[in-house]
Structure formats: C-alpha cells, structure tokens
Coordinates of C-alpha atoms in Angstrom, one line a residue:
X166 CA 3.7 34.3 16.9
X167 CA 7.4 33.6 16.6
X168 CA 8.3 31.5 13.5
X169 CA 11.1 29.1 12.6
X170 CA 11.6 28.2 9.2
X171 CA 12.7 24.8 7.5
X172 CA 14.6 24.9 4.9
X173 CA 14.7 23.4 1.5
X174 CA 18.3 23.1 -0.2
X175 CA 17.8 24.4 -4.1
X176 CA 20.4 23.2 -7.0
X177 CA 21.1 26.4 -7.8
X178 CA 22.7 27.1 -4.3
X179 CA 19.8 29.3 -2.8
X180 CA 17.7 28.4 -0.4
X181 CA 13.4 27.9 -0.1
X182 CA 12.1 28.8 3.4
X183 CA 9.0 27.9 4.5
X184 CA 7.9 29.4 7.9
X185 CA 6.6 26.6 10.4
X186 CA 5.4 28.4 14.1
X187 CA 6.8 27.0 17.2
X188 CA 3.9 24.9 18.2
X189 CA 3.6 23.1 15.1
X190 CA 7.4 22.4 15.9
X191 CA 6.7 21.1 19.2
X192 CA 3.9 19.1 17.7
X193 CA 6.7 16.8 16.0
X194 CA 8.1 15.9 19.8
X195 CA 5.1 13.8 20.7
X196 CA 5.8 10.4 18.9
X197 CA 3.4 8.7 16.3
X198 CA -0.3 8.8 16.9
X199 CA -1.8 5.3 16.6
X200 CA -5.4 6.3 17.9
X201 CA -6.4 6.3 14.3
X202 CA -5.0 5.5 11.0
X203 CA -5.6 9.4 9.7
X204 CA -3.9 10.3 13.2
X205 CA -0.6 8.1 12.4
X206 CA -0.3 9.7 8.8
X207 CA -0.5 13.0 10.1
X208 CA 2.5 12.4 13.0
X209 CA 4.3 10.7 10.2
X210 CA 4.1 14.1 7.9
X211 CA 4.0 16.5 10.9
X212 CA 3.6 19.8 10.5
X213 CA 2.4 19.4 7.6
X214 CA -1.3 18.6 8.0
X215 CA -3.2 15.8 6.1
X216 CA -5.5 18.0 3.9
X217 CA -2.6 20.1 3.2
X218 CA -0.4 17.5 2.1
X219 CA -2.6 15.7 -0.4
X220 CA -3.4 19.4 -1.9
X221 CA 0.1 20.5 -2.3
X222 CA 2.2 17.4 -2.9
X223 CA 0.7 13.9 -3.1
X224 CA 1.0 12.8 -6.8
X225 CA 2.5 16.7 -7.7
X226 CA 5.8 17.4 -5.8
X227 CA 8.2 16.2 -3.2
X228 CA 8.1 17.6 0.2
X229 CA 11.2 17.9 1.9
X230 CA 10.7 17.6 6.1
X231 CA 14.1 18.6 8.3
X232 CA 12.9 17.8 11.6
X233 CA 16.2 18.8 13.8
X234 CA 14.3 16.6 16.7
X235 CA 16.7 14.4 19.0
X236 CA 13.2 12.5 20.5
X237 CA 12.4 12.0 17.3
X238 CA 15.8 10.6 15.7
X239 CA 15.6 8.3 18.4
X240 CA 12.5 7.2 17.5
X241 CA 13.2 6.3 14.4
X242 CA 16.7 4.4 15.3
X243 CA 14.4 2.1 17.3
X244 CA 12.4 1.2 14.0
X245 CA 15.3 -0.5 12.5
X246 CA 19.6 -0.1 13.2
X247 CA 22.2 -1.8 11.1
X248 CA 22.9 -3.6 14.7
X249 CA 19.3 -5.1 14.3
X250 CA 21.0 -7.5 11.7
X251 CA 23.2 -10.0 13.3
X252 CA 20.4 -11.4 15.4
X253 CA 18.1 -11.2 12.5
X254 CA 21.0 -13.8 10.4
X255 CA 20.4 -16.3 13.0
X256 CA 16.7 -16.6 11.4
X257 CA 18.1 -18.2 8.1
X258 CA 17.6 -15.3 5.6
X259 CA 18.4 -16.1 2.1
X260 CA 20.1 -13.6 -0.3
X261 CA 17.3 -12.5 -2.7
X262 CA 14.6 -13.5 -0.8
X263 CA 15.4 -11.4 2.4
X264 CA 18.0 -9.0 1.2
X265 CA 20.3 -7.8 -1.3
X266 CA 23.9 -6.5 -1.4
X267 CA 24.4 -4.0 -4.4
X268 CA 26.6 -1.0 -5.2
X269 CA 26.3 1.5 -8.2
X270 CA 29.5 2.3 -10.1
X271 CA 30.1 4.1 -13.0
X272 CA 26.1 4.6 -13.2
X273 CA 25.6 1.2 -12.9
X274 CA 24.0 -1.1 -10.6
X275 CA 26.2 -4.4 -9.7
X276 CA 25.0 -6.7 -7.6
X277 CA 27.1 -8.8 -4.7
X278 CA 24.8 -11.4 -3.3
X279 CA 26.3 -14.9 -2.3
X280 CA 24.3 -18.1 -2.2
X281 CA 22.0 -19.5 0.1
X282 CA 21.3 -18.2 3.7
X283 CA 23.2 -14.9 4.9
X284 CA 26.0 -15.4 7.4
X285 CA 26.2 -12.0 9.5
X286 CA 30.2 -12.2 9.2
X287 CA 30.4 -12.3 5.5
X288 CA 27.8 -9.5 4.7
X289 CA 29.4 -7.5 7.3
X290 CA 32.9 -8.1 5.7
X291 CA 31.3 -7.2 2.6
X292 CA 29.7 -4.0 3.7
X293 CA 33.0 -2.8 5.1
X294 CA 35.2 -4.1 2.3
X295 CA 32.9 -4.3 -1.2
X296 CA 31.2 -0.8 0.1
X297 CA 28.0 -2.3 -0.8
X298 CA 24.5 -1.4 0.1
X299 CA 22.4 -4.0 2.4
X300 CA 18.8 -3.5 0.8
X301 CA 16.9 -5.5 3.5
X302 CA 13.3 -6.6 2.4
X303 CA 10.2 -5.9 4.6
X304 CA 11.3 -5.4 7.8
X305 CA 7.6 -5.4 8.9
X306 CA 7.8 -8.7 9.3
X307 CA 10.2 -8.9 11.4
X308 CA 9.7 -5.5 14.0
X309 CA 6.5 -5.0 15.4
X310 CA 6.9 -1.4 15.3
X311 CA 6.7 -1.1 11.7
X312 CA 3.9 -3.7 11.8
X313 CA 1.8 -1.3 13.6
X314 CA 2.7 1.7 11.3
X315 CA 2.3 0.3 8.1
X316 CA -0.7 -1.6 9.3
X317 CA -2.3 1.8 10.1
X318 CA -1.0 2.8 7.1
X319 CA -3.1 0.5 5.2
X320 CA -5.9 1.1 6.7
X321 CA -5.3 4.9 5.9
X322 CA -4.9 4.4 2.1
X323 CA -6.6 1.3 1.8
X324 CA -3.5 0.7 -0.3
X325 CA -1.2 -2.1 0.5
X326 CA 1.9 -0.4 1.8
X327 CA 5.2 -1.9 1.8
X328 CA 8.8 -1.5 3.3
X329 CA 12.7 -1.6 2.5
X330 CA 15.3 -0.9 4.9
X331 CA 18.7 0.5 2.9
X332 CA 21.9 0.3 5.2
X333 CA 25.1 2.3 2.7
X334 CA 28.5 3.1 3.9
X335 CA 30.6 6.3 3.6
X336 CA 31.6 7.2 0.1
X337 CA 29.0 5.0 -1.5
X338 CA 25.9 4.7 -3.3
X339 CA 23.9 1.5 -3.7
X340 CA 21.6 2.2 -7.1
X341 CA 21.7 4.8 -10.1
X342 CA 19.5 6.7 -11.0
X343 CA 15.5 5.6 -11.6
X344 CA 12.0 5.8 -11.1
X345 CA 9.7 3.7 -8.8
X346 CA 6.0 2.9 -9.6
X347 CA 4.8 3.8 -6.1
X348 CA 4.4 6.6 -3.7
X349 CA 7.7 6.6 -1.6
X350 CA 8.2 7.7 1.9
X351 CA 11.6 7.9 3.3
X352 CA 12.6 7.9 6.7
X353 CA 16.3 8.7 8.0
X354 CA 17.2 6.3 10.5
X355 CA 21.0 6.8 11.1
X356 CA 23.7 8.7 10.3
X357 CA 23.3 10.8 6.6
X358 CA 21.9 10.5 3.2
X359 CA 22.2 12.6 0.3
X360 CA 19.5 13.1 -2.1
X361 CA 19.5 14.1 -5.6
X362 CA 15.7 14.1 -7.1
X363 CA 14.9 15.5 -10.7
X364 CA 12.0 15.8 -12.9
X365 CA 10.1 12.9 -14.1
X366 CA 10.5 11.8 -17.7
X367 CA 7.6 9.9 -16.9
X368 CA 4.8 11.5 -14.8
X369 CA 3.2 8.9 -12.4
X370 CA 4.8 5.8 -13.6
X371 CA 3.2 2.4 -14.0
X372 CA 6.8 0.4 -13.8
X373 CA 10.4 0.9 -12.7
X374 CA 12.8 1.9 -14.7
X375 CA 16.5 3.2 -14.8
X376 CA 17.8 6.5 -16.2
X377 CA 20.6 7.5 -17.6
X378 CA 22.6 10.4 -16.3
X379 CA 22.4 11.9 -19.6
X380 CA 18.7 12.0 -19.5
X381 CA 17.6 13.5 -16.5
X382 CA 19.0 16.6 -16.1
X383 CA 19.8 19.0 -13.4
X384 CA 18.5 17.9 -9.8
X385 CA 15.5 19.8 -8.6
X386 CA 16.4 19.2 -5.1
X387 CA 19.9 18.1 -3.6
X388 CA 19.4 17.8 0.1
X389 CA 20.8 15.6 2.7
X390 CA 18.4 13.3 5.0
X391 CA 19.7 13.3 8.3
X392 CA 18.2 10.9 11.5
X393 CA 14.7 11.9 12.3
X394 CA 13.9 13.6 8.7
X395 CA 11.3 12.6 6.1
X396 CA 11.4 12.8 2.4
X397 CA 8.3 12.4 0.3
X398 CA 8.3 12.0 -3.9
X399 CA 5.7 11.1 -6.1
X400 CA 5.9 7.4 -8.3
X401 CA 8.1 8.8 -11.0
X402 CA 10.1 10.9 -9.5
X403 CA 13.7 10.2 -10.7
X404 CA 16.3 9.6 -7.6
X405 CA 19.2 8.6 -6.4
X406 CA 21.2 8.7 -3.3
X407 CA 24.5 7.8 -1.5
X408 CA 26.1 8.4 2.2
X409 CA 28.5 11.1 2.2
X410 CA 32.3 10.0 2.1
X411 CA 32.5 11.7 6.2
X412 CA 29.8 9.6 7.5
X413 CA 30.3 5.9 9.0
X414 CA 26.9 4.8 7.3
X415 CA 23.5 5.8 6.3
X416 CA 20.3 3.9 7.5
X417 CA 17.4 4.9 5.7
X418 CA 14.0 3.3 5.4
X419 CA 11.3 3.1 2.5
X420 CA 7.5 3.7 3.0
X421 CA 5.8 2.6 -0.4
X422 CA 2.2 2.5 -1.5
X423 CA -0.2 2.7 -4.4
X424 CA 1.2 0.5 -6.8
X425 CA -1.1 -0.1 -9.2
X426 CA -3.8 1.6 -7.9
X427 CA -4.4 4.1 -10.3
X428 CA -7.9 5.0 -12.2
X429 CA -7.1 3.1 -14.9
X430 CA -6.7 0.3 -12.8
X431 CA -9.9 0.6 -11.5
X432 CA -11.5 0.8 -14.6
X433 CA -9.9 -2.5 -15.9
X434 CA -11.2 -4.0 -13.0
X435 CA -14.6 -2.5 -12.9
X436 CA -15.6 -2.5 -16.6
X437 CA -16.0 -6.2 -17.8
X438 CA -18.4 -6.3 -14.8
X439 CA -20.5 -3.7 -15.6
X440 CA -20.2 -4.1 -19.1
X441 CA -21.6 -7.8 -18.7
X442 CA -24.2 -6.2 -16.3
X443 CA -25.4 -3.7 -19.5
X444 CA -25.3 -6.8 -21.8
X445 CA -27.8 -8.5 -20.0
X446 CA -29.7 -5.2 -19.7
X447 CA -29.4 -4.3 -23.5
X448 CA -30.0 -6.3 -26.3
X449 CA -28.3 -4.4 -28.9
X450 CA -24.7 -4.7 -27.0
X451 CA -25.9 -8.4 -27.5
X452 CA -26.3 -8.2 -31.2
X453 CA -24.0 -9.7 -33.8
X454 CA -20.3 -7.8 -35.2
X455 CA -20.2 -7.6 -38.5
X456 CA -19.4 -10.5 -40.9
X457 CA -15.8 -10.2 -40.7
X458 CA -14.9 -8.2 -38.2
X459 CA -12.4 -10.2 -36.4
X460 CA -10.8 -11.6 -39.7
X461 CA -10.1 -8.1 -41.0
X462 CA -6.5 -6.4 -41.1
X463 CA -7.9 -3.6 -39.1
X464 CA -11.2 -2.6 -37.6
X465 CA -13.2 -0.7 -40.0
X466 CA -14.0 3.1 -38.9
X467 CA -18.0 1.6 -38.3
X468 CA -16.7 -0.5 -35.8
X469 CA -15.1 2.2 -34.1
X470 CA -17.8 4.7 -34.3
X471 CA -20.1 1.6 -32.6
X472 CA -18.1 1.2 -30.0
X473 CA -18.2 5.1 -29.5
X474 CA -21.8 4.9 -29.6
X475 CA -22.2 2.3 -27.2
X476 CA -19.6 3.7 -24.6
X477 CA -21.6 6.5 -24.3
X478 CA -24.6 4.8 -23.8
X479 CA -23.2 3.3 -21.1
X480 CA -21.5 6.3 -19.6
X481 CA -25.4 7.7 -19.7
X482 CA -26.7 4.4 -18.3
X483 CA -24.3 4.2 -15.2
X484 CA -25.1 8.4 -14.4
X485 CA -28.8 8.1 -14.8
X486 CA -29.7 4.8 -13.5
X487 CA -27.3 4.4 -10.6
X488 CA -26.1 1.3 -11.5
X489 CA -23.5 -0.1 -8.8
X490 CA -19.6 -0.6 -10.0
X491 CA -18.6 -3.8 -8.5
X492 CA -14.5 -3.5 -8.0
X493 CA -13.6 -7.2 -7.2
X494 CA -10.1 -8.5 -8.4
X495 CA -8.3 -5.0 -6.9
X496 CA -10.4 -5.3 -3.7
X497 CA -9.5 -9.4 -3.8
X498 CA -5.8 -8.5 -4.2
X499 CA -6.1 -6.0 -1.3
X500 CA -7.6 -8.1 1.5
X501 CA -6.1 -11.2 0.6
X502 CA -2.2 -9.5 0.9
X503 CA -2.4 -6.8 3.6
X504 CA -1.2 -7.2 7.4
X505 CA -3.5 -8.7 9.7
X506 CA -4.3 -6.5 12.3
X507 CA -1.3 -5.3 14.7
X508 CA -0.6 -7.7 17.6
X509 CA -3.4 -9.9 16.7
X510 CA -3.0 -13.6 18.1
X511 CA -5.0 -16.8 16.7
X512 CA -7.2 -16.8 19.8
X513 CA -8.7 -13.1 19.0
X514 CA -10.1 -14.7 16.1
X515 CA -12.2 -17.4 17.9
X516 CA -15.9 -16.2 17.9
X517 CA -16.3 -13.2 20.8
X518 CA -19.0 -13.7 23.7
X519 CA -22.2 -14.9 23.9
X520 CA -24.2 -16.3 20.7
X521 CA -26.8 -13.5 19.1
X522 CA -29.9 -13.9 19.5
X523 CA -33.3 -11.5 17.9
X524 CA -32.9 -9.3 20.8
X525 CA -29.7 -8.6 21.0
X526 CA -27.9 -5.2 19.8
X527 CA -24.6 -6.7 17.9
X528 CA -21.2 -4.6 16.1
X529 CA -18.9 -5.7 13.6
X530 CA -15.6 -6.5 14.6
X531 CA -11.8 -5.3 12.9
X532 CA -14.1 -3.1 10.4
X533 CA -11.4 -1.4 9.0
X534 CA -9.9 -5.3 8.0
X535 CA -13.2 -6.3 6.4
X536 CA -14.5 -5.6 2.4
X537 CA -17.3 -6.1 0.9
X538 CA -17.5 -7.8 -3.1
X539 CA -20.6 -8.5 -5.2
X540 CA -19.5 -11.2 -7.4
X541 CA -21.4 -14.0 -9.9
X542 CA -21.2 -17.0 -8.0
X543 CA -18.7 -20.0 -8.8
X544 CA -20.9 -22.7 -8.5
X545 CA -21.2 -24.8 -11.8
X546 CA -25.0 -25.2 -12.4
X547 CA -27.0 -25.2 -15.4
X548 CA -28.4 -21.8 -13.8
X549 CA -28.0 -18.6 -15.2
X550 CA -25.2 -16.7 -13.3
X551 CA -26.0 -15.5 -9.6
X552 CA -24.2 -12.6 -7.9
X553 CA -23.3 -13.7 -4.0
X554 CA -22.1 -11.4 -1.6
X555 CA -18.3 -11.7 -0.1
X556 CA -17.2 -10.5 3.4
X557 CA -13.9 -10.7 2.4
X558 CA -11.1 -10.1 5.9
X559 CA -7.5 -10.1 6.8
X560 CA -7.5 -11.3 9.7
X561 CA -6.1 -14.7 9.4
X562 CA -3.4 -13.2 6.5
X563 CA 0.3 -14.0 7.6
X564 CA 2.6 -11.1 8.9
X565 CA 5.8 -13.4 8.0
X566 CA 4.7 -13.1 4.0
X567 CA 3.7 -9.7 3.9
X568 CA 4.8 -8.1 0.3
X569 CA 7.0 -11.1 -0.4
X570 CA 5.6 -12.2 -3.5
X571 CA 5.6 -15.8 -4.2
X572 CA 8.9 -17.9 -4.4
X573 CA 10.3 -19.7 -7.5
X574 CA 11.4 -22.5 -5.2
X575 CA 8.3 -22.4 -2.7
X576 CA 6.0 -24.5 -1.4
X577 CA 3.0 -24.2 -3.9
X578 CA 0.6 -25.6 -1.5
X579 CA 2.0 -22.8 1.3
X580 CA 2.1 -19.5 -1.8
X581 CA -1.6 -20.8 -2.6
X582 CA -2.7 -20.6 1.3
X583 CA -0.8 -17.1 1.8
X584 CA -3.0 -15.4 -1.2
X585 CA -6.3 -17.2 -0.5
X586 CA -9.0 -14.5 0.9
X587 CA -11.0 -15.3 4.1
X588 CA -14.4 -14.6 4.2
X589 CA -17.8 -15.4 4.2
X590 CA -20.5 -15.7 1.3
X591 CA -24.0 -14.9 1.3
X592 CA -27.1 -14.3 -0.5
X593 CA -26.9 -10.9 -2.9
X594 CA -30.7 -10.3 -0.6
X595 CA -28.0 -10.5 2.3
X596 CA -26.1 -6.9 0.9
X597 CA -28.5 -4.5 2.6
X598 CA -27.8 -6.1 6.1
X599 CA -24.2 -5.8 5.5
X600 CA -23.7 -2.6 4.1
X601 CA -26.0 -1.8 7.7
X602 CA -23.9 -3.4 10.0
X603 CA -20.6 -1.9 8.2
X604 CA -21.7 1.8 8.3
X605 CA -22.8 1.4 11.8
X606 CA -21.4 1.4 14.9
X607 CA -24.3 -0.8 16.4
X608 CA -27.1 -2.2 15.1
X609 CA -30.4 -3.7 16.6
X610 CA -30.9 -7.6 15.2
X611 CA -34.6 -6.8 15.1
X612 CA -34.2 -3.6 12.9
X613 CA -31.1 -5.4 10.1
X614 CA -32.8 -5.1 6.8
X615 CA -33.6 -8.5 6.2
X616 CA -37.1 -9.6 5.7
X617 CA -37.1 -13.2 7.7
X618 CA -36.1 -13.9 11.0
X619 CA -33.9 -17.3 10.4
X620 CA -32.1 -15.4 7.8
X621 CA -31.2 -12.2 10.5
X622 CA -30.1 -15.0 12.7
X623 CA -28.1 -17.3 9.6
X624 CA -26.3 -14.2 8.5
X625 CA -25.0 -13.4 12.4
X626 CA -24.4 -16.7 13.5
X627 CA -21.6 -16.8 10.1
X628 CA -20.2 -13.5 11.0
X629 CA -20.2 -15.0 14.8
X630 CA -18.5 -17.8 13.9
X631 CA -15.6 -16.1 12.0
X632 CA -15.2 -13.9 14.8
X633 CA -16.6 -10.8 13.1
X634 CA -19.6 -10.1 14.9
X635 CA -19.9 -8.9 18.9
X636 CA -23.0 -8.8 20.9
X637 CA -23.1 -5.4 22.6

C-alpha cells in the first residue's frame, strides 16, 4: 500500500518520518467519534491508535500529529475562535476569574489584567497594542462542543480533564519557559504556533514550575502547530511557545488531565484505610511505641526496623487475604467535580418510568457518571465504627463551575453546594447488589444478591428516586 509520511521537525535541522498509509490518513477526515469515550480518544489522536499511544508516549514522550486536513481545521475553528469573545464579554467575565492577559519578555512572565469585569474593547485594544496573550479559562463551560469532548474525556480516563484556550498575536509569546503537573493536549485552532519542547528536569512533575533558559537546554523538538494539528507532552515536559512574527494570531487550545492522580496519590488515599482495617484485625499494630518515642530527637533505628516489619506484614496480608482497598477522598474529589453528563437537563434527572416492582428486570442509569465508596459511617453514636456504602454521581454537578476552583470573594454557601457529592447511602450488606447492577447491563430484581425482599425493593426504590435506576 502507498504510504505518506508525517513529519517530525528535529533541532538539529533533520527531519524524523514516520510512514502513516493512506487509509489511516483518510481515517482523520471523519470528525470525532462520540459513540464511546475510548472512540472520541482515538479520533482525537488519529492515526495513532489507543493501545499504541499509551505504549509509545503517554507519560514517556511527546507525539507530534501534522494533520494537513482542511475538514479537520475547520473543525477545530468551530470549538473556539478569537471572534467567539466579544459576545462571551457581554456575560460579565472578570479578569482572573475568566481570563488573563499576559506576555513573556525577557524570559519573564508580566501580567496585564485590569479590574473587574472584561470590556471586549479594552482587551482587544490590548491584544493589538500590549501584544499580550488572552489565556481564556475553561471554555467548557461556555461551548457545548467542548462539553461533550472533555465529558467523554472523563469518562475515558476517569480523570477530571480540564481546558484553556490561548489566543497570541504575531511576534509574541505569552509565558517562558516551564513545566505543567498534568498530561497536556494541544489543539491548533487558528492561524500558527511555534513550539519549543525540551527534556524534563523533573520527570512527571507533581507542581508547576518555571525554568530558566539557562537550565533547559537545547529543544528536543521545534515544530510549528498549524489549524487542525495536535501536540501531545507528558506532565513535566518543559515548553514554551509563541506565534510567528508573519502570522495575524495563534489560537491554540489546552486538553489537560491527571493532575494528581499518580500511584502515590493513591496510596495516600488508600493506606490510612487499610491500615485502620489491619489495626482492628491485628493486635500487635495495636500495641504500645516505645516509652519515648515521640519525645525523641529522631526515631531510633528499632522503630524503623518495626515499621519495616509491619509494612510487610501488611503487604503479605493484602496479597494473601484479598482484603479490598477502599479509595475514597480521590474518588470523592472525582465525582463531586467532573461535568455532568453532556446536554443533560434537570428534567432527565426526575425518576425514569414506572416504579420497580419484584418482577421487574431493571438497569442502571448514566453508569459511566456513577462510583461506588465503602466508607465508616458519619453518624455520631456510641457504636463502634460502621462502613456504609456510597453511590456517589455527577449528575446534578454544575457545568458553569467546572475546574474553577473556589473564589476568594465567593459565595461560601454556593463553593460549598458546587463540591458537595450526590448520592445515595446504604447498608455495607447492600455492596453485592450494587457491584451487580454496575457490571451489568440488566439485572433480574428477583435474582440481586440481597437476601430479603423489602430490602431488594428499599435499595431500587432509592436508586429510582434519584433517577438512577430504569425498569427494562
């Protein structure tokens, strides 16, 4: 078969050619896939396939993608356009909050806000005149196209995944040089952008951070982004980039994900748990330190060699016994700030069709926006702790707060209602019957995997209720 390559522009002035057949090059003319969240990643990274991608490059290498694809270019102008601004001013955004004007000069970043709401006539005086770079913050909120991706996209990585559109004139760049602590996806929207990417001086960084031009060396790639290309570099990956002095402006957006979710962060969240589960199993994790321990400059070399002795017992304990690792604060953070699912009004949410009844065949409803937690329960009782089972969803989260944070000057009342999780809680006898009706597509009420009848019918009529549950 006849091949075409795409090629990768090298520092050193040679060139890297990768050979891509014609029909994976007419693949990339049929626009994103949204029949699935796997099929939306791999249109997004087309040709490159999924399994290929996450051998080759995620968390190892950037992966450069020259697509030379008109349909394509024009698809991603329709995501977001520097004209798409002026009607968005009329909406009240704030500096900060909704967007920042910055420029880098002499390696440094200076920033040009104003006060207050954004008047479209000053920031575009200042775009033309100051040269500065319009980073605009989560677009998702406001275009329902990039709702729907990045919604998928969620759902693919079970990562939150956020967005920032960066609008640069000719002859300018907006940031120097640094790293980013997530995965980053850019997209070219309009016009040009030239990239300069260099080795890490931090492999898969846990924060942002600047670098100096001193530091980072020679770029390992120096390419130029034009509408309809994709760029792909690991958290870490040092950066920078600016709009050729021959081009009217550069329109570029910014896929990011997996912030902070990293093994270590899921042993933080997963080890007090299970280490409080092995106390209560183990009476010598329950016995006393030594006199002393916690007054002591340092801790003594016994101590250590304790703690090495129980870690292992613990590592044996969770291989051989099969004890369950419950992941609850990551999960909680998860639910409780992705999108709700795309196009989703208040009314989908009521409870779906007729009540369920013990001879009824029922499903779950928006499974991919539903998580399960195993937590103690919260109830103050002179009881010994009880684990209770969350059903923990998204669908009543708020597209308009999506990745904002919370606001210095905001309504506490409003930030505390934006990151509370919805959800259900039942009995820890109740997990069996969930875990059933999540890993099927239908179940029968008389065969769920609870023991008494009223408590088949208690657990449905919740899930009913909450608009979860659908009677086939």
């Amino acid at each position: 078969m006849p091949k075409t390559g795409r090629r990768l522009n090298k520092p050193d002035g040679h060139e890297e050619e990768e050979e891509i057949s014609v029909k994976q090059m007419k693949m990339m003319k049929a626009p994103l896939h949204f029949d699935s969240p796997r099929d939306l990643f791999e249109s997004l990274i087309s040709p490159i396939g999924v399994d290929e991608f996450f051998q080759q490059f995620w968390e190892r290498k950037p992966l450069v993608l020259h697509r030379n694809d008109a349909s394509l270019a024009s698809y991603y102008r329709s995501l977001f356009q520097l004209s798409d601004l002026q009607p968005l001013c009329t909406r009240g955004l704030q500096y900060v909050t909704d967007l920042n004007l910055c420029r880098c000069i002499d390696g440094k970043k200076k920033v040009l806000n104003k006060d207050g709401k954004v008047k479209f006539s000053q920031l575009k005086k200042d775009f033309e005149q100051k040269k500065a770079t319009i980073q605009f913050h989560q677009p998702q909120r406001f275009k329902d196209e990039l709702w729907h991706i990045q919604e998928r996209l969620e759902c693919f990585f079970g990562s939150l995944v956020g967005s920032n559109v960066y609008i640069t004139p000719g002859g300018s760049q907006g940031l120097p040089p640094h790293y980013d602590d997530v995965e980053v996806f850019i997209l070219q929207l309009e016009g040009q952008k030239h990239w300069r990417l260099y080795e890490p001086t931090v492999r898969l960084a846990r924060e942002y951070s600047l670098e100096s031009e001193e530091r980072i060396g020679t770029p390992t790639h120096d390419i130029i982004l034009q509408a309809g290309d994709l760029l792909y570099f690991p958290r870490g990956t040092i950066h920078q980039a600016d709009t050729p002095p021959d081009v009217d402006y550069s329109t570029h957006l910014t896929l990011s994900t997996y912030q902070n979710t990293s093994w270590g962060n899921f042993l933080l969240d997963v080890f007090p748990s299970f280490l409080f589960d092995s106390m209560t199993r183990d009476d010598r994790m329950r016995s006393g330190l030594p006199r002393n321990t916690l007054s002591s400059v340092s801790v003594s070399p016994d101590v250590k060699q304790q703690v090495c002795v129980f870690l292992r017992r613990l590592a044996d304990d969770l291989e051989q016994e099969h004890h369950e690792l419950r992941c609850t604060d990551m999960k909680r953070d998860f639910i409780s700030n992705r999108l709700p699912p795309y196009l989703l009004d208040q009314s989908d949410v009521e409870p779906a069709g007729k009540l369920p009844s013990l001879k009824d065949t029922v499903c779950i409803r928006y499974k991919e926006h539903l998580l399960l937690t195993v937590e103690p329960s919260q109830d103050n009782t002179d009881e010994a702790t009880q684990l209770v089972v969350f059903v923990l969803h998204s669908l009543k989260n708020k597209r308009e707060t999506h990745m904002m944070g919370s606001s210095d000057d905001g309504d506490e009342e409003e930030e505390e209602e934006s990151s509370q999780c919805h959800g259900l809680r039942f009995p820890l006898t109740h997990l069996a019957a969930l875990k059933q009706l999540l890993q099927s597509e239908r179940v029968s009420v008389a065969d769920l995997q609870l023991q008494q009848d009223a408590d088949k019918l208690g657990l449905l009529l919740g899930l009913w209720t909450e608009g979860l549950l659908h009677v086939c």
